Short mmCIF file of C-alpha atoms and ligand atoms in Angstrom, two decimals:
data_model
loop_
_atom_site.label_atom_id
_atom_site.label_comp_id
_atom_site.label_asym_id
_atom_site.label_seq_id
_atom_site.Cartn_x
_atom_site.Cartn_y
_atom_site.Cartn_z
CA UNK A 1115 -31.19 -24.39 -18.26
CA UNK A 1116 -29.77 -21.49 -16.50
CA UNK A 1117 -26.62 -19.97 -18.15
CA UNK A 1118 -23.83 -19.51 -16.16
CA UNK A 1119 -21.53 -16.21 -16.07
CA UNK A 1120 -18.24 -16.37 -14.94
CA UNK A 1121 -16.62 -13.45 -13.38
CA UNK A 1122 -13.58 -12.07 -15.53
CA UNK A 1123 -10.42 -12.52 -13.86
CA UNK A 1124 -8.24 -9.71 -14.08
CA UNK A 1125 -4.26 -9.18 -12.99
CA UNK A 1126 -2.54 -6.04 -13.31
CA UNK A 1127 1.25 -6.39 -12.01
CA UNK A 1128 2.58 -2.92 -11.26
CA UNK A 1129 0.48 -0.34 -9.20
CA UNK A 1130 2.22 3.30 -10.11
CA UNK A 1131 0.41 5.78 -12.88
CA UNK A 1132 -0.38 3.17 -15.60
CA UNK A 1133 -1.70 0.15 -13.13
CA UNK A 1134 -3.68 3.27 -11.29
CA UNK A 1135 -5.24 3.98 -14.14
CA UNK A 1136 -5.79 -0.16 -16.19
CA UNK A 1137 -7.59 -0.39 -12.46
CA UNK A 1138 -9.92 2.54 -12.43
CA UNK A 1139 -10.65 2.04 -15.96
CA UNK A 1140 -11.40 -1.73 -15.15
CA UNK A 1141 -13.99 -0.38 -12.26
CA UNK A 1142 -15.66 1.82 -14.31
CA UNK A 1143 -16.56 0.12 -16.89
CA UNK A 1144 -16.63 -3.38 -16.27
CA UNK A 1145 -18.00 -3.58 -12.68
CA UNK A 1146 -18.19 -7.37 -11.28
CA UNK A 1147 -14.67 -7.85 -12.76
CA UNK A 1148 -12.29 -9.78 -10.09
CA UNK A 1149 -9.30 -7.47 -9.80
CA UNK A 1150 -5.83 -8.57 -8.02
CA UNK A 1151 -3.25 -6.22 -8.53
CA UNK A 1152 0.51 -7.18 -7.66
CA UNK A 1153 3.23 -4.75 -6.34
CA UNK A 1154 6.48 -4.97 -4.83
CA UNK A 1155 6.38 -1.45 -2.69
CA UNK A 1156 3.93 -0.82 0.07
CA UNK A 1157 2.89 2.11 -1.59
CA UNK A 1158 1.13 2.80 -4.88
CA UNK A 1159 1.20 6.38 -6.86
CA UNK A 1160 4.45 7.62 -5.98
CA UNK A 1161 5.24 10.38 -8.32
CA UNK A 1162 9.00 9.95 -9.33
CA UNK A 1163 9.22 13.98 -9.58
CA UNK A 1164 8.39 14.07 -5.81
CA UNK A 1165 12.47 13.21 -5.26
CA UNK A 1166 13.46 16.44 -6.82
CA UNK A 1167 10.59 18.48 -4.88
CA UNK A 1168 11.71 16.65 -1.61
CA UNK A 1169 15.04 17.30 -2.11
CA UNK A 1170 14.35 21.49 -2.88
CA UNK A 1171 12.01 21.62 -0.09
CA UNK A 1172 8.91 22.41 -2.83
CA UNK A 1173 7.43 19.26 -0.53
CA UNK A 1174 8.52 18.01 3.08
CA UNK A 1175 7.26 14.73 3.62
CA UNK A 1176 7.63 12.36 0.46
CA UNK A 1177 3.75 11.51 1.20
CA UNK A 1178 3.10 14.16 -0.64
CA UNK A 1179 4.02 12.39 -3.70
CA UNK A 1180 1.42 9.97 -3.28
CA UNK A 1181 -2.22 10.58 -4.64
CA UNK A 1182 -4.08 7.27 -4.08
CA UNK A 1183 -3.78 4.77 -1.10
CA UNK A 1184 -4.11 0.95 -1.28
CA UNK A 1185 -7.13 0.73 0.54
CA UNK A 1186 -9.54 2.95 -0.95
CA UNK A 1187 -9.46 0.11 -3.86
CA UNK A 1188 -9.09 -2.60 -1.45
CA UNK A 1189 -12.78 -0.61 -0.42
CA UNK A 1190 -14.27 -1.30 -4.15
CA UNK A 1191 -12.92 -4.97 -4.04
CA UNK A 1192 -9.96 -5.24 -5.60
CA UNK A 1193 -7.07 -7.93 -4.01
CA UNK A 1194 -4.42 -5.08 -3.10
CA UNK A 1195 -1.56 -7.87 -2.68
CA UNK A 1196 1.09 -4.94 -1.85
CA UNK A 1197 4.70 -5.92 -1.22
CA UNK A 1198 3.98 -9.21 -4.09
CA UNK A 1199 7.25 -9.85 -6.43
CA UNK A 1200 5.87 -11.62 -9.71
CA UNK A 1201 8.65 -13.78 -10.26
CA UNK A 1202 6.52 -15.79 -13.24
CA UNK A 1203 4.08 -14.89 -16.22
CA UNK A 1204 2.87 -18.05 -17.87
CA UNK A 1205 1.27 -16.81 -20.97
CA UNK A 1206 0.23 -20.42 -21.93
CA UNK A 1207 -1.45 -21.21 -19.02
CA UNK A 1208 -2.50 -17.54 -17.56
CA UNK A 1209 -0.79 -18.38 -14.56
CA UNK A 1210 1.37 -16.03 -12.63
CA UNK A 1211 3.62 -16.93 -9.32
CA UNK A 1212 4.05 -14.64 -7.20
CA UNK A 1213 6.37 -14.06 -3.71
CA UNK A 1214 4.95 -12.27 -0.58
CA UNK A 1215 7.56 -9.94 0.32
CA UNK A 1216 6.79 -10.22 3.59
CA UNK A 1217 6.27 -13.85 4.84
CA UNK A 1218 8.63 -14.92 1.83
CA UNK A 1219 5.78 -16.96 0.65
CA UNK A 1220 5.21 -18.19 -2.81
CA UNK A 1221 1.73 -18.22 -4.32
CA UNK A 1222 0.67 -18.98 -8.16
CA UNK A 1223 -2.79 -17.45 -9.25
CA UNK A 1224 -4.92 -17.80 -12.47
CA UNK A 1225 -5.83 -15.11 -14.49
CA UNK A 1226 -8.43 -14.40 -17.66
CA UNK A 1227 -6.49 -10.96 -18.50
CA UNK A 1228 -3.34 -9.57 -17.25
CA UNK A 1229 -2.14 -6.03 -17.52
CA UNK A 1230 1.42 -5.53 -17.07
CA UNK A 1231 2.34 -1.97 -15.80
CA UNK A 1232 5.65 -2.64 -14.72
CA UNK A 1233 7.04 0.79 -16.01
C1 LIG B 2676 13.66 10.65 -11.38
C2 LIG B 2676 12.44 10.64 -12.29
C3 LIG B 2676 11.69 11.80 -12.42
C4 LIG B 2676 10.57 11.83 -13.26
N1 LIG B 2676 9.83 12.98 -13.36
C5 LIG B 2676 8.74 13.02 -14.16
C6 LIG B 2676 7.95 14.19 -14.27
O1 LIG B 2676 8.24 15.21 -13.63
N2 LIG B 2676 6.85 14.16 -15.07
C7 LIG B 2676 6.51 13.03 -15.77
O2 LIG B 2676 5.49 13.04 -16.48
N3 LIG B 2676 7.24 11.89 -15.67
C8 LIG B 2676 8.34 11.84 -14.91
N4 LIG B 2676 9.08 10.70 -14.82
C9 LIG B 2676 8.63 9.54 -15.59
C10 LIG B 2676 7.52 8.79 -14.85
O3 LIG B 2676 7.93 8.51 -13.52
C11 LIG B 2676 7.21 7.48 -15.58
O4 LIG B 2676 6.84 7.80 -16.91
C12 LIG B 2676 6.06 6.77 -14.88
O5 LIG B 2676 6.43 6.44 -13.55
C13 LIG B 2676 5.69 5.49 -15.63
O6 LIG B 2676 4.59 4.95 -14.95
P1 LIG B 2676 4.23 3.44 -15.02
O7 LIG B 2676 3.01 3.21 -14.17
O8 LIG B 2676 4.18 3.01 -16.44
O9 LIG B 2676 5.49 2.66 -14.41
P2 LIG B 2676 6.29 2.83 -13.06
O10 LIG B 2676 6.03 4.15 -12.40
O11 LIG B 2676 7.70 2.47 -13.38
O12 LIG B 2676 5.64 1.72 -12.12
C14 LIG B 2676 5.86 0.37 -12.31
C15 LIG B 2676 5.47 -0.33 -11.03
O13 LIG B 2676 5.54 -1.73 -11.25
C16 LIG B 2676 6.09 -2.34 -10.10
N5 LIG B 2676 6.69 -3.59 -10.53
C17 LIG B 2676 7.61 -3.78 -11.53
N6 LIG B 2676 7.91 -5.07 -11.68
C18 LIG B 2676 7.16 -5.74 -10.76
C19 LIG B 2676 7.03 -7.13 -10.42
N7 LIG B 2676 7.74 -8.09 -11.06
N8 LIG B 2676 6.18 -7.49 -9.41
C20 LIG B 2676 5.47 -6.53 -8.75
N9 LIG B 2676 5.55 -5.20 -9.04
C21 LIG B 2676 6.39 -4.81 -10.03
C22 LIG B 2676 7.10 -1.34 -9.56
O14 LIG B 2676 7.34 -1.56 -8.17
C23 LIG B 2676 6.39 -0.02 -9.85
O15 LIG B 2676 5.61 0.42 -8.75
C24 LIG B 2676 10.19 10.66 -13.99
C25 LIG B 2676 10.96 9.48 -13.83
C26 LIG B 2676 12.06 9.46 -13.00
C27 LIG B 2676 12.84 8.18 -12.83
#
């Protein structure tokens, strides 16, 4: 009898430094893990300190303050569901529900482990 593997399930909700890093960590060393990462902005990596440089002209375009892009994970795999309010955690039943910013749609998803790196 074959033995089946399931793949591991993973949500991280929050996509600045500490959901950056749960995710690269996650790709590293557990490859063939299902990542789906929730955030509310359409950008991830914002550096809070870029403000200040924007506003003494250190940088001119708050781009700057960004060092990673959605879509070079979305390249690896991982579920980049940007602009995503978790509105819901259920602990008990690893659940999480979830609004599209966008469309105003609600969605619930299962998870196996959830990182929360909601600052
Ligand atoms: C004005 C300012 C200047 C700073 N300057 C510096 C500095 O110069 N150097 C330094 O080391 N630190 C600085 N900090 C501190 C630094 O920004 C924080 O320590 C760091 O951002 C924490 O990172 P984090 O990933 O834990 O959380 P956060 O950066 O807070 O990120 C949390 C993310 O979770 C998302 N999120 C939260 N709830 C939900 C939800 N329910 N659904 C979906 N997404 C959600 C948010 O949109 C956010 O993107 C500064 C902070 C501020 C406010």
């Amino acid at each position: 009898m074959k033995a089946v593997v399931e793949t591991m399930k993973v949500a991280i909700i929050g996509c600045t430094h500490a959901g950056i890093a749960a995710m690269k960590q996650i790709l590293k060393y557990y490859p063939g893990t299902e990542i789906t990462v929730y955030e509310r902005h359409a950008d991830i990596s914002y550096m809070s300190c870029g403000t200040y440089l924007h506003l003494g002209g250190t940088i001119h375009n708050l781009d700057q303050a960004l060092y990673a892009n959605p879509s070079e994970f979305s390249e690896q795999g991982v579920q980049m569901r940007m602009q995503y309010d978790v509105i819901n955690v259920n602990a008990d039943k690893h659940t999480i529900l979830a609004q599209n910013l966008q469309t105003k749609e609600l969605q619930t998803d299962h998870y196996d482990k959830l990182v929360m790196a909601t600052g």
